[in-house]
Amino acid sequence: MKGNLIITPENVQAFERSMDMLDNSIKEMQRVAHDMMPETLVNFGLDTALKDFCDTINQGGALSITYQSIDMQQVVVNQTTAITIYRIVQELVNNIIKHASARSALVQLSNEHNTINITVEDDGKGFNKELLNPARGIGWSNILNRVDFLNGKADIVSEPGKGTSVNIGLQYTPG
Ligand SMILES: Nc1ncnc2c1ncn2[C@@H]1O[C@H](COP(=O)(O)OP(=O)(O)OP(=O)(O)O)[C@@H](O)[C@H]1O
Ligand SMILES: [Mg+2]
């Protein structure tokens, strides 16, 4: 196959132009992905970014949220993992604000044996898990896709009237 390729000067030029375009597309994609990263996540890491996020929610006054982290300060995960975890917590907290009518919530992250455990709990009205249907909202299917992407496990305990507790475990490769 390779032997049959005739590389004319025009082909070389077209090839180089394509490579330049591809290069630009990759740079553009990286720029967009980077722009979507919260500043604190890039500069100070996951633990601080999540603490900041919870602080901001508290300032809003609609929900009193406690952030706890255990052994997270020294966790070094790659940026994709960090942004994925950040987005999961963000969606879970947004759901509490939107749907739970909760007074308080807890966001807890702990790190043990290269596994990050995420717990997000509220004392709101709870719900029937049948509502976690992509036909109703894409929030939960996004969370589950993200958990799958990181080869993790998610567990929800919720009953009408009894609040909601979500636990997610993600193994990570340090670095
Ligand atoms: N913490 C919670 N407390 C009470 N109900 C919840 C909670 N989280 C989710 N739900 C219920 O589960 C449904 C599905 O949640 P999901 O995040 O998938 O969709 P959504 O929030 O309605 O829409 P979207 O996320 O696309 O904006 C919600 O509509 C709500 O009824
Ligand atoms: Mg949602």
CSV table of C-alpha atoms and ligand atoms in Angstrom, one decimal:
chain,number,residue,atom,x,y,z
A,1,MET,CA,0.0,0.0,0.0
A,2,LYS,CA,2.7,2.4,1.1
A,3,GLY,CA,4.8,1.4,-2.0
A,4,ASN,CA,2.0,2.6,-4.3
A,5,LEU,CA,1.8,6.1,-2.8
A,6,ILE,CA,3.1,8.7,-5.1
A,7,ILE,CA,4.1,11.7,-3.2
A,8,THR,CA,4.0,14.7,-5.5
A,9,PRO,CA,5.1,18.2,-4.2
A,10,GLU,CA,1.4,19.1,-4.2
A,11,ASN,CA,0.6,16.1,-2.0
A,12,VAL,CA,3.3,17.1,0.4
A,13,GLN,CA,1.9,20.6,0.6
A,14,ALA,CA,-1.6,19.3,1.1
A,15,PHE,CA,-0.4,17.0,3.8
A,16,GLU,CA,1.5,19.7,5.6
A,17,ARG,CA,-1.5,22.0,5.5
A,18,SER,CA,-3.7,19.2,6.9
A,19,MET,CA,-1.2,18.6,9.7
A,20,ASP,CA,-1.3,22.4,10.5
A,21,MET,CA,-5.0,22.4,10.6
A,22,LEU,CA,-5.1,19.4,12.9
A,23,ASP,CA,-2.5,21.0,15.1
A,24,ASN,CA,-4.6,24.1,15.4
A,25,SER,CA,-7.7,22.1,16.1
A,26,ILE,CA,-6.0,20.3,19.0
A,27,LYS,CA,-4.7,23.7,20.4
A,28,GLU,CA,-8.2,25.1,20.1
A,29,MET,CA,-9.7,22.1,21.9
A,30,GLN,CA,-7.2,22.4,24.7
A,31,ARG,CA,-7.9,26.1,25.0
A,32,VAL,CA,-11.7,25.4,25.3
A,33,ALA,CA,-11.2,22.6,27.8
A,34,HIS,CA,-8.9,24.8,29.8
A,35,ASP,CA,-11.3,27.8,29.8
A,36,MET,CA,-14.0,25.5,31.2
A,37,MET,CA,-11.8,24.6,34.2
A,38,PRO,CA,-12.6,26.6,37.3
A,39,GLU,CA,-9.6,28.8,38.1
A,40,THR,CA,-9.2,27.5,41.6
A,41,LEU,CA,-9.1,23.9,40.3
A,42,VAL,CA,-6.2,24.8,38.0
A,43,ASN,CA,-4.3,26.8,40.6
A,44,PHE,CA,-5.0,25.1,43.9
A,45,GLY,CA,-6.3,21.6,43.1
A,46,LEU,CA,-9.5,19.6,43.7
A,47,ASP,CA,-9.7,19.9,47.5
A,48,THR,CA,-9.5,23.7,47.6
A,49,ALA,CA,-11.8,24.0,44.5
A,50,LEU,CA,-14.5,22.0,46.2
A,51,LYS,CA,-14.2,23.8,49.4
A,52,ASP,CA,-14.5,27.1,47.5
A,53,PHE,CA,-17.5,25.8,45.6
A,54,CYS,CA,-19.2,24.9,48.9
A,55,ASP,CA,-18.3,28.3,50.4
A,56,THR,CA,-20.0,30.0,47.5
A,57,ILE,CA,-23.2,27.9,47.9
A,58,ASN,CA,-23.2,28.8,51.6
A,59,GLN,CA,-23.0,32.5,50.8
A,60,GLY,CA,-26.0,32.1,48.6
A,61,GLY,CA,-28.0,31.2,51.8
A,62,ALA,CA,-30.4,28.7,50.2
A,63,LEU,CA,-28.6,25.7,51.6
A,64,SER,CA,-26.2,25.2,54.5
A,65,ILE,CA,-23.5,22.9,53.2
A,66,THR,CA,-20.6,21.4,55.1
A,67,TYR,CA,-17.4,20.4,53.3
A,68,GLN,CA,-15.2,17.8,54.9
A,69,SER,CA,-12.1,16.2,53.4
A,70,ILE,CA,-9.9,13.5,54.8
A,71,ASP,CA,-6.4,13.1,53.5
A,72,MET,CA,-7.3,14.9,50.3
A,73,GLN,CA,-4.7,17.7,50.6
A,74,GLN,CA,-1.9,15.5,49.3
A,75,VAL,CA,-3.9,13.8,46.5
A,76,VAL,CA,-2.4,14.4,43.1
A,77,VAL,CA,-4.7,13.4,40.3
A,78,ASN,CA,-4.5,14.3,36.7
A,79,GLN,CA,-6.6,17.2,35.5
A,80,THR,CA,-9.2,15.1,33.7
A,81,THR,CA,-9.9,13.2,36.9
A,82,ALA,CA,-10.0,16.4,38.9
A,83,ILE,CA,-12.5,18.1,36.6
A,84,THR,CA,-14.6,15.0,36.4
A,85,ILE,CA,-14.9,14.7,40.2
A,86,TYR,CA,-15.6,18.5,40.4
A,87,ARG,CA,-18.4,18.2,37.9
A,88,ILE,CA,-20.0,15.2,39.7
A,89,VAL,CA,-20.1,17.1,43.0
A,90,GLN,CA,-21.4,20.2,41.3
A,91,GLU,CA,-24.3,18.3,39.7
A,92,LEU,CA,-25.1,16.5,43.0
A,93,VAL,CA,-25.2,19.8,44.9
A,94,ASN,CA,-27.2,21.5,42.1
A,95,ASN,CA,-29.7,18.7,42.4
A,96,ILE,CA,-30.0,19.2,46.1
A,97,ILE,CA,-30.7,22.9,45.6
A,98,LYS,CA,-33.1,22.3,42.7
A,99,HIS,CA,-35.1,19.4,44.0
A,100,ALA,CA,-34.5,18.4,47.7
A,101,SER,CA,-35.9,21.3,49.7
A,102,ALA,CA,-33.1,20.4,52.1
A,103,ARG,CA,-31.9,22.5,55.1
A,104,SER,CA,-28.4,21.1,55.1
A,105,ALA,CA,-26.1,19.0,53.1
A,106,LEU,CA,-22.7,17.3,53.5
A,107,VAL,CA,-20.0,16.9,50.9
A,108,GLN,CA,-17.3,14.6,52.1
A,109,LEU,CA,-14.2,13.5,50.2
A,110,SER,CA,-11.8,11.0,51.6
A,111,ASN,CA,-8.7,9.3,50.2
A,112,GLU,CA,-7.5,5.9,51.2
A,113,HIS,CA,-5.3,3.4,49.3
A,114,ASN,CA,-5.6,5.4,46.0
A,115,THR,CA,-9.3,5.4,46.2
A,116,ILE,CA,-11.3,8.6,46.5
A,117,ASN,CA,-14.6,8.3,48.2
A,118,ILE,CA,-17.2,10.9,47.6
A,119,THR,CA,-20.3,11.2,49.8
A,120,VAL,CA,-23.0,13.8,49.1
A,121,GLU,CA,-25.9,13.8,51.5
A,122,ASP,CA,-28.9,16.0,52.1
A,123,ASP,CA,-31.8,16.0,54.6
A,124,GLY,CA,-34.4,16.9,52.0
A,125,LYS,CA,-37.4,15.2,50.7
A,126,GLY,CA,-35.8,12.3,49.0
A,127,PHE,CA,-37.2,10.7,45.9
A,128,ASN,CA,-37.9,7.5,44.2
A,129,LYS,CA,-34.9,6.3,42.2
A,130,GLU,CA,-37.2,5.6,39.2
A,131,LEU,CA,-37.0,9.4,38.7
A,132,LEU,CA,-33.4,8.9,37.7
A,133,ASN,CA,-34.5,8.5,34.1
A,134,PRO,CA,-32.6,10.2,31.2
A,135,ALA,CA,-36.1,11.2,29.9
A,136,ARG,CA,-36.5,13.6,32.9
A,137,GLY,CA,-33.0,15.1,33.1
A,138,ILE,CA,-29.5,14.4,31.9
A,139,GLY,CA,-27.9,15.2,35.2
A,140,TRP,CA,-27.8,11.7,36.6
A,141,SER,CA,-26.9,10.0,33.3
A,142,ASN,CA,-23.9,12.4,33.1
A,143,ILE,CA,-22.9,11.5,36.6
A,144,LEU,CA,-23.1,7.8,35.8
A,145,ASN,CA,-21.2,8.2,32.6
A,146,ARG,CA,-18.4,10.1,34.4
A,147,VAL,CA,-18.2,7.5,37.2
A,148,ASP,CA,-18.0,4.8,34.4
A,149,PHE,CA,-15.3,6.8,32.7
A,150,LEU,CA,-13.2,6.7,35.8
A,151,ASN,CA,-14.1,3.0,36.4
A,152,GLY,CA,-15.8,3.9,39.7
A,153,LYS,CA,-18.9,2.8,41.5
A,154,ALA,CA,-21.9,4.8,42.5
A,155,ASP,CA,-24.5,4.0,45.1
A,156,ILE,CA,-27.7,6.0,45.9
A,157,VAL,CA,-29.8,5.7,49.0
A,158,SER,CA,-33.0,7.8,48.8
A,159,GLU,CA,-36.5,7.3,50.0
A,160,PRO,CA,-39.3,9.9,49.8
A,161,GLY,CA,-39.2,11.9,53.0
A,162,LYS,CA,-35.9,10.5,54.1
A,163,GLY,CA,-33.2,12.6,52.4
A,164,THR,CA,-30.7,11.4,49.9
A,165,SER,CA,-27.2,9.9,50.2
A,166,VAL,CA,-24.9,9.3,47.3
A,167,ASN,CA,-21.6,7.5,47.6
A,168,ILE,CA,-19.1,7.2,44.8
A,169,GLY,CA,-15.8,5.4,45.0
A,170,LEU,CA,-13.1,6.0,42.4
A,171,GLN,CA,-9.7,4.3,42.2
A,172,TYR,CA,-7.1,6.6,40.7
A,173,THR,CA,-3.5,6.4,39.6
A,174,PRO,CA,-1.5,9.0,41.5
A,175,GLY,CA,0.3,11.6,39.4
B,1,LIG,N1,-31.0,15.3,46.0
B,1,LIG,C1,-32.2,15.1,45.5
B,1,LIG,N2,-33.4,15.3,46.2
B,1,LIG,C2,-34.6,15.1,45.7
B,1,LIG,N3,-34.8,14.7,44.4
B,1,LIG,C3,-33.7,14.6,43.6
B,1,LIG,C4,-32.4,14.8,44.1
B,1,LIG,N4,-31.5,14.5,43.1
B,1,LIG,C5,-32.3,14.2,42.0
B,1,LIG,N5,-33.6,14.2,42.3
B,1,LIG,C6,-34.7,13.8,41.4
B,1,LIG,O1,-34.2,13.1,40.4
B,1,LIG,C7,-34.5,13.7,39.1
B,1,LIG,C8,-33.4,13.4,38.1
B,1,LIG,O2,-32.3,14.2,38.4
B,1,LIG,P1,-31.4,14.7,37.2
B,1,LIG,O3,-30.2,15.4,37.8
B,1,LIG,O4,-31.1,13.5,36.3
B,1,LIG,O5,-32.3,15.7,36.4
B,1,LIG,P2,-32.7,17.2,36.6
B,1,LIG,O6,-31.9,17.7,37.7
B,1,LIG,O7,-34.2,17.2,36.8
B,1,LIG,O8,-32.4,17.9,35.3
B,1,LIG,P3,-30.9,18.3,34.8
B,1,LIG,O9,-29.9,17.7,35.7
B,1,LIG,O10,-30.8,17.8,33.4
B,1,LIG,O11,-30.9,19.8,34.8
B,1,LIG,C9,-34.8,15.1,39.5
B,1,LIG,O12,-35.7,15.7,38.5
B,1,LIG,C10,-35.5,15.0,40.8
B,1,LIG,O13,-36.8,14.7,40.7
B,2,MG,MG,-29.9,17.6,37.8
